[in-house]
Amino acid sequence: MSKGLPETRRDAAMSELVPEPRPKPAVPMKPVSINSNLLGYIGIDTIIEQMRKKTMKTGFDFNIMVVGQSGLGKSTLVNTLFKSQVSRKASSWNREEKIPKTVEIKAIGHVIEEGGVKMKLTVIDTPGFGDQINNENCWEPIEKYINEQYEKFLKEEVNIARKKRIPDTRVHCCLYFISPTGHSLRPLDLEFMKHLSKVVNIIPVIAKADTMTLEEKSEFKQRVRKELEVNGIEFYPQKEFDEDLEDKTENDKIRQESMPFAVVGSDKEYQVNGKRVLGRKTPWGIIEVENLNHCEFALLRDFVIRTHLQDLKEVTHNIHYETYRAKRLNDNGGLPPGEGLLGSVLPPVPATPCPSAE
Amino acid sequence: MARPANLFGTRPLVLCRVRREPDPPPAEALGSTPAGGHVAPIKREGVGARSRCRWPRAKAECECSVALTERRGSPAGVCGERPGAAMAVAVGRPSNEELRNLSLSGHVGFDSLPDQLVNKSTSQGFCFNILCVGETGIGKSTLMDTLFNTKFESDPATHNEPGVRLKARSYELQESNVRLKLTIVDTVGFGDQINKDDSYKPIVEYIDAQFEAYLQEELKIKRSLFNYHDTRIHACLYFIAPTGHSLKSLDLVTMKKLDSKVNIIPIIAKADTIAKNELHKFKSKIMSELVSNGVQIYQFPTDEETVAEINATMSVHLPFAVVGSTEEVKIGNKMAKARQYPWGVVQVENESHCDFVKLREMLIRVNMEDLREQTHARHYELYRRCKLEEMGFKDTDPDSKPFSLQETYEAKRNEFLGELQKKEEEMRQMFVMRVKEKEAELKEAEKELHEKFDLLKRTHQEEKKKVEDKKKELEEEVNNFQKKKAAAQLLQSQAQQSGAQQTKKDKDKKNASFT
């Protein structure tokens, strides 16, 4: 709607757009250079409002995966993050239930709404990860699941009659829980992150951070960071995708100081200083989850939800998914890239799974 | 709804609270990197700033603990989609039971998500492409100038263009922090020719070319859709000449051809030539003609509450009767865009004078995003579907079993290969035949030559023989002659001798007789 206030005169930067090559142009673009002032208010900036309304109407999808050994507090953390009973906790399992023999993938979907924004949240749990005696290749089912989601999206996208909005089940973010040993990363952690950092955004998280003192925490974090760097593991936010200086400085700060976030999760409330806070009650005090002095949960929450949620989705869509797609269209077909329609149609998927040697 | 091709018979992923055992692996686990290298992730070049909103960092205390249960009575509905269809691959399982609505016991903060999304688009800039279709001199350029409050410089077109040409020019406008890449496409020479049969063709071709370019980009293997400069036409302003009677047949034909490819917004140009009462009749005549001819013009969306009202009221005034002017006239105590006549001043932004303000509202301030979305979701998808079907790809075959693109592709490929082979065979056979023919010819020639040679030889022999015979004859004759000559000589000599003897004898005789 019209804002009613005419804008002050601005100098519009009228630059010419370079003529672009088109396959069969009716008329090539003629570059025109103009220098003139915008007199009066047009109303172009209302497009922001229009866009916002549209996106609020359609709602958002967000798929988050939690990976870590049993008992590290994954479900509790997810519940704390989204302030609701998103996952059933493992402790509520029947004790007689066996530990799963292989890594299972359990995806649970919820709809949450806040401030008029509807979000379809899917939490993907991986019980059984790292719990066996022999944990070789236990990341494979996870990798397979992630690739399956990409495959599903790709198939939908390649259809002739496409849906208006392709349901997005791709994993946008993977929280990897590091056990707070205080020493360094385990080989399993390194292997997992090495394999998966190329297909999905991994955010390493130090679980049950209340077992470490402040010095131990910072030392541990430094060691973890160093090890990740030495092993060439690019966790989110990836350095190579920083676009401008502003991004770089901000993300550098996060990468070098805060990550991996040392978190504590809880869904119980206690009374502290006259306020009800989420926390863990211990004989020596109450650990407040959202207190920045106690743990970094609030940083994680802000990072994932309040500032980088859309970016997580975008990196997944524009980079990881595109990589998968390019690889998929290139493989077993040897089709020439991008030459006309026939050159880029999906070839059949090979029946034999590729052995993961590395 | 086209069912997605379910190739391998895998159990589709059902996103609900059911324990799911790991699938049998039909899909290759592509995550494992090939020995040595790894596929470099695609760099995001030139994408706008990360979509983050600069929200204040978390406060130390817990946020308000008011339960924000805002379930506005929506039945476990999923984000604006049809329930049950959200889990696209869920076979036969209604997902609205499984997806539960959760109530939040505190402020989570994802309501900043639209802001994050919008920020990114803002920094990247928006694209908007308008196509102006109308006769020469009907006021297209002036209207664009008026709409966007600037002077897009261009020379007025002449009337003797041989055909319809499209001229596209791009500009970058900026208002507050929004950057807009505006492209205005003009039809030059529309309606000027004597024979206007083909007038619509260049326009349709241009629109299709833009769709094609986007489709090509989308189908590439290594693509970069997020920083692709979208040139598809989002809105088509069709300028109707203010005759006061009805639509011209050229208008009807052109609009009919364009209505499935682009959002058409018909407007009456130079509306200050029509009086108010005539205008009303003219408008209703136009709308009824459009309806009776089945032309689908752009419908302003009425599904969202905030804009439904204004869109509904504005739709009544279609087609908008506009007046364009970039000159300012002093009215009262301020300057306003207007056209000055001896009998009065037509103010552009006065709603009782013309519908310019309405057009601006509808086109820019209310529905710009919807126009872009319709172009992408409807017109482009239709084009894509037709194009792919033209190439022979289908989603289902006559038995309505879902065809996968792969199968179609394989079938087509085999077909093509078969044809290729056949052609090759044909060519080869033809070649062989030709060779044979040539060979036969050559053999013939050779034989002939041989025969000739033989003949000649024989003739030669004969001649030689004849000559020899003659020679022999001649020799014989010569011999005979020699013999005869010899004989004759001998005879002569004998005769002489005998003659002498004879004469002697004769003499004797004579003598004897005398005696």
PDB file of N, CA, C and O in Angstrom, chain A residues 54-62 111 118-120 153 156 162-169 313, chain B residues 1 15 74-90 95-96 99:
ATOM      1  N   LYS A  54       3.972 -12.886   1.410  1.00  0.00           N
ATOM      2  CA  LYS A  54       3.859 -14.145   0.694  1.00  0.00           C
ATOM      3  C   LYS A  54       4.552 -15.267   1.417  1.00  0.00           C
ATOM      4  O   LYS A  54       4.028 -16.368   1.520  1.00  0.00           O
ATOM      5  N   THR A  55       5.748 -14.975   1.923  1.00  0.00           N
ATOM      6  CA  THR A  55       6.480 -16.057   2.560  1.00  0.00           C
ATOM      7  C   THR A  55       5.805 -16.467   3.853  1.00  0.00           C
ATOM      8  O   THR A  55       5.814 -17.635   4.222  1.00  0.00           O
ATOM      9  N   MET A  56       5.198 -15.511   4.508  1.00  0.00           N
ATOM     10  CA  MET A  56       4.526 -15.891   5.736  1.00  0.00           C
ATOM     11  C   MET A  56       3.342 -16.768   5.446  1.00  0.00           C
ATOM     12  O   MET A  56       2.996 -17.654   6.220  1.00  0.00           O
ATOM     13  N   LYS A  57       2.731 -16.520   4.290  1.00  0.00           N
ATOM     14  CA  LYS A  57       1.580 -17.335   3.977  1.00  0.00           C
ATOM     15  C   LYS A  57       1.989 -18.755   3.654  1.00  0.00           C
ATOM     16  O   LYS A  57       1.354 -19.707   4.065  1.00  0.00           O
ATOM     17  N   THR A  58       3.086 -18.897   2.897  1.00  0.00           N
ATOM     18  CA  THR A  58       3.452 -20.248   2.488  1.00  0.00           C
ATOM     19  C   THR A  58       4.117 -21.030   3.606  1.00  0.00           C
ATOM     20  O   THR A  58       4.094 -22.238   3.611  1.00  0.00           O
ATOM     21  N   GLY A  59       4.731 -20.334   4.540  1.00  0.00           N
ATOM     22  CA  GLY A  59       5.347 -21.067   5.626  1.00  0.00           C
ATOM     23  C   GLY A  59       6.728 -21.585   5.249  1.00  0.00           C
ATOM     24  O   GLY A  59       7.158 -21.509   4.109  1.00  0.00           O
ATOM     25  N   PHE A  60       7.412 -22.091   6.219  1.00  0.00           N
ATOM     26  CA  PHE A  60       8.782 -22.552   6.006  1.00  0.00           C
ATOM     27  C   PHE A  60       8.942 -23.996   6.412  1.00  0.00           C
ATOM     28  O   PHE A  60       8.217 -24.512   7.251  1.00  0.00           O
ATOM     29  N   ASP A  61       9.950 -24.605   5.803  1.00  0.00           N
ATOM     30  CA  ASP A  61      10.348 -25.956   6.208  1.00  0.00           C
ATOM     31  C   ASP A  61      11.704 -25.867   6.857  1.00  0.00           C
ATOM     32  O   ASP A  61      12.548 -25.113   6.382  1.00  0.00           O
ATOM     33  N   PHE A  62      11.914 -26.630   7.851  1.00  0.00           N
ATOM     34  CA  PHE A  62      13.267 -26.705   8.382  1.00  0.00           C
ATOM     35  C   PHE A  62      13.515 -28.108   8.900  1.00  0.00           C
ATOM     36  O   PHE A  62      12.717 -28.649   9.664  1.00  0.00           O
ATOM     37  N   VAL A 111       4.584 -28.979  13.411  1.00  0.00           N
ATOM     38  CA  VAL A 111       4.277 -27.645  12.923  1.00  0.00           C
ATOM     39  C   VAL A 111       4.289 -26.714  14.111  1.00  0.00           C
ATOM     40  O   VAL A 111       3.573 -26.936  15.070  1.00  0.00           O
ATOM     41  N   LYS A 118       4.599 -19.714  10.257  1.00  0.00           N
ATOM     42  CA  LYS A 118       4.425 -21.153  10.481  1.00  0.00           C
ATOM     43  C   LYS A 118       5.649 -21.892  10.001  1.00  0.00           C
ATOM     44  O   LYS A 118       6.106 -21.657   8.884  1.00  0.00           O
ATOM     45  N   MET A 119       6.123 -22.776  10.829  1.00  0.00           N
ATOM     46  CA  MET A 119       7.286 -23.540  10.413  1.00  0.00           C
ATOM     47  C   MET A 119       7.028 -25.019  10.579  1.00  0.00           C
ATOM     48  O   MET A 119       6.555 -25.470  11.617  1.00  0.00           O
ATOM     49  N   LYS A 120       7.358 -25.745   9.527  1.00  0.00           N
ATOM     50  CA  LYS A 120       7.262 -27.185   9.630  1.00  0.00           C
ATOM     51  C   LYS A 120       8.637 -27.690  10.011  1.00  0.00           C
ATOM     52  O   LYS A 120       9.550 -27.683   9.198  1.00  0.00           O
ATOM     53  N   PHE A 153      14.295 -34.755  -3.930  1.00  0.00           N
ATOM     54  CA  PHE A 153      14.055 -33.389  -4.404  1.00  0.00           C
ATOM     55  C   PHE A 153      14.385 -33.285  -5.880  1.00  0.00           C
ATOM     56  O   PHE A 153      13.663 -32.661  -6.660  1.00  0.00           O
ATOM     57  N   GLU A 156      11.697 -34.736  -8.039  1.00  0.00           N
ATOM     58  CA  GLU A 156      10.544 -33.848  -8.135  1.00  0.00           C
ATOM     59  C   GLU A 156      10.834 -32.707  -9.082  1.00  0.00           C
ATOM     60  O   GLU A 156       9.983 -32.265  -9.833  1.00  0.00           O
ATOM     61  N   ARG A 162       5.347 -30.199 -12.571  1.00  0.00           N
ATOM     62  CA  ARG A 162       5.898 -30.092 -11.222  1.00  0.00           C
ATOM     63  C   ARG A 162       4.886 -29.539 -10.259  1.00  0.00           C
ATOM     64  O   ARG A 162       3.999 -28.789 -10.639  1.00  0.00           O
ATOM     65  N   LYS A 163       5.123 -29.859  -9.012  1.00  0.00           N
ATOM     66  CA  LYS A 163       4.262 -29.255  -8.002  1.00  0.00           C
ATOM     67  C   LYS A 163       4.638 -27.797  -7.869  1.00  0.00           C
ATOM     68  O   LYS A 163       5.742 -27.388  -8.182  1.00  0.00           O
ATOM     69  N   LYS A 164       3.664 -27.068  -7.330  1.00  0.00           N
ATOM     70  CA  LYS A 164       3.925 -25.646  -7.172  1.00  0.00           C
ATOM     71  C   LYS A 164       5.044 -25.434  -6.149  1.00  0.00           C
ATOM     72  O   LYS A 164       5.878 -24.572  -6.288  1.00  0.00           O
ATOM     73  N   ARG A 165       5.016 -26.211  -5.129  1.00  0.00           N
ATOM     74  CA  ARG A 165       6.057 -26.074  -4.116  1.00  0.00           C
ATOM     75  C   ARG A 165       6.549 -27.467  -3.761  1.00  0.00           C
ATOM     76  O   ARG A 165       5.827 -28.265  -3.180  1.00  0.00           O
ATOM     77  N   ILE A 166       7.775 -27.714  -4.145  1.00  0.00           N
ATOM     78  CA  ILE A 166       8.310 -29.047  -3.910  1.00  0.00           C
ATOM     79  C   ILE A 166       8.587 -29.200  -2.428  1.00  0.00           C
ATOM     80  O   ILE A 166       9.287 -28.368  -1.844  1.00  0.00           O
ATOM     81  N   PRO A 167       8.060 -30.220  -1.790  1.00  0.00           N
ATOM     82  CA  PRO A 167       8.287 -30.388  -0.352  1.00  0.00           C
ATOM     83  C   PRO A 167       9.768 -30.629  -0.094  1.00  0.00           C
ATOM     84  O   PRO A 167      10.407 -31.451  -0.747  1.00  0.00           O
ATOM     85  N   ASP A 168      10.270 -29.905   0.831  1.00  0.00           N
ATOM     86  CA  ASP A 168      11.705 -29.902   1.081  1.00  0.00           C
ATOM     87  C   ASP A 168      12.019 -30.772   2.278  1.00  0.00           C
ATOM     88  O   ASP A 168      11.723 -30.402   3.413  1.00  0.00           O
ATOM     89  N   THR A 169      12.575 -31.940   2.028  1.00  0.00           N
ATOM     90  CA  THR A 169      12.927 -32.800   3.151  1.00  0.00           C
ATOM     91  C   THR A 169      14.430 -32.888   3.326  1.00  0.00           C
ATOM     92  O   THR A 169      14.922 -33.703   4.090  1.00  0.00           O
ATOM     93  N   LYS A 313      19.413 -22.921   5.123  1.00  0.00           N
ATOM     94  CA  LYS A 313      18.615 -23.492   4.052  1.00  0.00           C
ATOM     95  C   LYS A 313      19.214 -23.159   2.704  1.00  0.00           C
ATOM     96  O   LYS A 313      19.244 -23.991   1.787  1.00  0.00           O
TER      97      LYS A 313
ATOM     98  N   MET B   1      -2.770 -33.984 -10.298  1.00  0.00           N
ATOM     99  CA  MET B   1      -1.423 -33.901  -9.718  1.00  0.00           C
ATOM    100  C   MET B   1      -0.612 -35.046 -10.289  1.00  0.00           C
ATOM    101  O   MET B   1      -0.982 -36.195 -10.161  1.00  0.00           O
ATOM    102  N   LEU B  15       7.387 -39.131   6.493  1.00  0.00           N
ATOM    103  CA  LEU B  15       7.835 -38.329   7.616  1.00  0.00           C
ATOM    104  C   LEU B  15       6.802 -38.362   8.715  1.00  0.00           C
ATOM    105  O   LEU B  15       5.994 -37.472   8.854  1.00  0.00           O
ATOM    106  N   SER B  74      -6.361 -23.478  12.785  1.00  0.00           N
ATOM    107  CA  SER B  74      -6.051 -24.191  11.548  1.00  0.00           C
ATOM    108  C   SER B  74      -5.969 -25.667  11.870  1.00  0.00           C
ATOM    109  O   SER B  74      -5.261 -26.057  12.776  1.00  0.00           O
ATOM    110  N   PRO B  75      -6.660 -26.463  11.139  1.00  0.00           N
ATOM    111  CA  PRO B  75      -6.652 -27.898  11.442  1.00  0.00           C
ATOM    112  C   PRO B  75      -5.325 -28.483  11.030  1.00  0.00           C
ATOM    113  O   PRO B  75      -5.001 -28.503   9.864  1.00  0.00           O
ATOM    114  N   ALA B  76      -4.554 -28.881  11.988  1.00  0.00           N
ATOM    115  CA  ALA B  76      -3.214 -29.440  11.739  1.00  0.00           C
ATOM    116  C   ALA B  76      -2.742 -29.154  10.326  1.00  0.00           C
ATOM    117  O   ALA B  76      -2.124 -29.957   9.691  1.00  0.00           O
ATOM    118  N   GLY B  77      -3.103 -27.981   9.827  1.00  0.00           N
ATOM    119  CA  GLY B  77      -2.799 -27.706   8.434  1.00  0.00           C
ATOM    120  C   GLY B  77      -1.319 -27.438   8.285  1.00  0.00           C
ATOM    121  O   GLY B  77      -0.683 -26.934   9.175  1.00  0.00           O
ATOM    122  N   VAL B  78      -0.836 -27.776   7.210  1.00  0.00           N
ATOM    123  CA  VAL B  78       0.595 -27.618   6.992  1.00  0.00           C
ATOM    124  C   VAL B  78       0.833 -26.394   6.137  1.00  0.00           C
ATOM    125  O   VAL B  78       0.439 -26.360   5.007  1.00  0.00           O
ATOM    126  N   CYS B  79       1.444 -25.420   6.700  1.00  0.00           N
ATOM    127  CA  CYS B  79       1.978 -24.274   5.965  1.00  0.00           C
ATOM    128  C   CYS B  79       1.312 -23.980   4.633  1.00  0.00           C
ATOM    129  O   CYS B  79       1.966 -23.996   3.620  1.00  0.00           O
ATOM    130  N   GLY B  80       0.033 -23.742   4.644  1.00  0.00           N
ATOM    131  CA  GLY B  80      -0.564 -23.275   3.403  1.00  0.00           C
ATOM    132  C   GLY B  80      -0.690 -24.321   2.322  1.00  0.00           C
ATOM    133  O   GLY B  80      -1.153 -24.041   1.245  1.00  0.00           O
ATOM    134  N   GLU B  81      -0.269 -25.531   2.567  1.00  0.00           N
ATOM    135  CA  GLU B  81      -0.424 -26.531   1.512  1.00  0.00           C
ATOM    136  C   GLU B  81      -1.601 -27.414   1.840  1.00  0.00           C
ATOM    137  O   GLU B  81      -2.109 -27.413   2.938  1.00  0.00           O
ATOM    138  N   ARG B  82      -1.971 -28.167   0.837  1.00  0.00           N
ATOM    139  CA  ARG B  82      -3.067 -29.089   1.112  1.00  0.00           C
ATOM    140  C   ARG B  82      -2.589 -30.127   2.112  1.00  0.00           C
ATOM    141  O   ARG B  82      -1.549 -30.713   1.921  1.00  0.00           O
ATOM    142  N   PRO B  83      -3.288 -30.326   3.149  1.00  0.00           N
ATOM    143  CA  PRO B  83      -2.852 -31.350   4.097  1.00  0.00           C
ATOM    144  C   PRO B  83      -2.872 -32.705   3.424  1.00  0.00           C
ATOM    145  O   PRO B  83      -3.733 -32.999   2.616  1.00  0.00           O
ATOM    146  N   GLY B  84      -1.939 -33.476   3.778  1.00  0.00           N
ATOM    147  CA  GLY B  84      -1.855 -34.797   3.165  1.00  0.00           C
ATOM    148  C   GLY B  84      -0.982 -34.767   1.932  1.00  0.00           C
ATOM    149  O   GLY B  84      -0.386 -35.748   1.561  1.00  0.00           O
ATOM    150  N   ALA B  85      -0.893 -33.621   1.328  1.00  0.00           N
ATOM    151  CA  ALA B  85      -0.029 -33.561   0.152  1.00  0.00           C
ATOM    152  C   ALA B  85       1.354 -33.061   0.521  1.00  0.00           C
ATOM    153  O   ALA B  85       2.250 -33.080  -0.270  1.00  0.00           O
ATOM    154  N   ALA B  86       1.474 -32.580   1.751  1.00  0.00           N
ATOM    155  CA  ALA B  86       2.769 -32.015   2.135  1.00  0.00           C
ATOM    156  C   ALA B  86       3.837 -33.081   2.094  1.00  0.00           C
ATOM    157  O   ALA B  86       4.912 -32.890   1.588  1.00  0.00           O
ATOM    158  N   MET B  87       3.495 -34.245   2.619  1.00  0.00           N
ATOM    159  CA  MET B  87       4.450 -35.333   2.531  1.00  0.00           C
ATOM    160  C   MET B  87       4.274 -35.957   1.173  1.00  0.00           C
ATOM    161  O   MET B  87       3.531 -36.882   1.000  1.00  0.00           O
ATOM    162  N   ALA B  88       4.932 -35.351   0.221  1.00  0.00           N
ATOM    163  CA  ALA B  88       4.583 -35.670  -1.151  1.00  0.00           C
ATOM    164  C   ALA B  88       4.688 -37.142  -1.450  1.00  0.00           C
ATOM    165  O   ALA B  88       3.933 -37.698  -2.205  1.00  0.00           O
ATOM    166  N   VAL B  89       5.662 -37.767  -0.871  1.00  0.00           N
ATOM    167  CA  VAL B  89       5.895 -39.148  -1.270  1.00  0.00           C
ATOM    168  C   VAL B  89       5.141 -40.121  -0.373  1.00  0.00           C
ATOM    169  O   VAL B  89       5.150 -41.300  -0.586  1.00  0.00           O
ATOM    170  N   ALA B  90       4.495 -39.603   0.640  1.00  0.00           N
ATOM    171  CA  ALA B  90       3.773 -40.493   1.537  1.00  0.00           C
ATOM    172  C   ALA B  90       2.667 -41.171   0.779  1.00  0.00           C
ATOM    173  O   ALA B  90       1.800 -40.525   0.220  1.00  0.00           O
ATOM    174  N   SER B  95      -1.014 -37.246   6.380  1.00  0.00           N
ATOM    175  CA  SER B  95       0.008 -36.787   7.301  1.00  0.00           C
ATOM    176  C   SER B  95      -0.519 -35.803   8.303  1.00  0.00           C
ATOM    177  O   SER B  95       0.179 -35.395   9.194  1.00  0.00           O
ATOM    178  N   ASN B  96      -1.761 -35.355   8.126  1.00  0.00           N
ATOM    179  CA  ASN B  96      -2.204 -34.357   9.084  1.00  0.00           C
ATOM    180  C   ASN B  96      -2.443 -34.968  10.441  1.00  0.00           C
ATOM    181  O   ASN B  96      -2.548 -34.278  11.431  1.00  0.00           O
ATOM    182  N   LEU B  99       1.533 -35.089  11.829  1.00  0.00           N
ATOM    183  CA  LEU B  99       2.187 -33.835  12.142  1.00  0.00           C
ATOM    184  C   LEU B  99       1.401 -33.151  13.230  1.00  0.00           C
ATOM    185  O   LEU B  99       0.270 -32.766  13.021  1.00  0.00           O
TER     186      LEU B  99
END
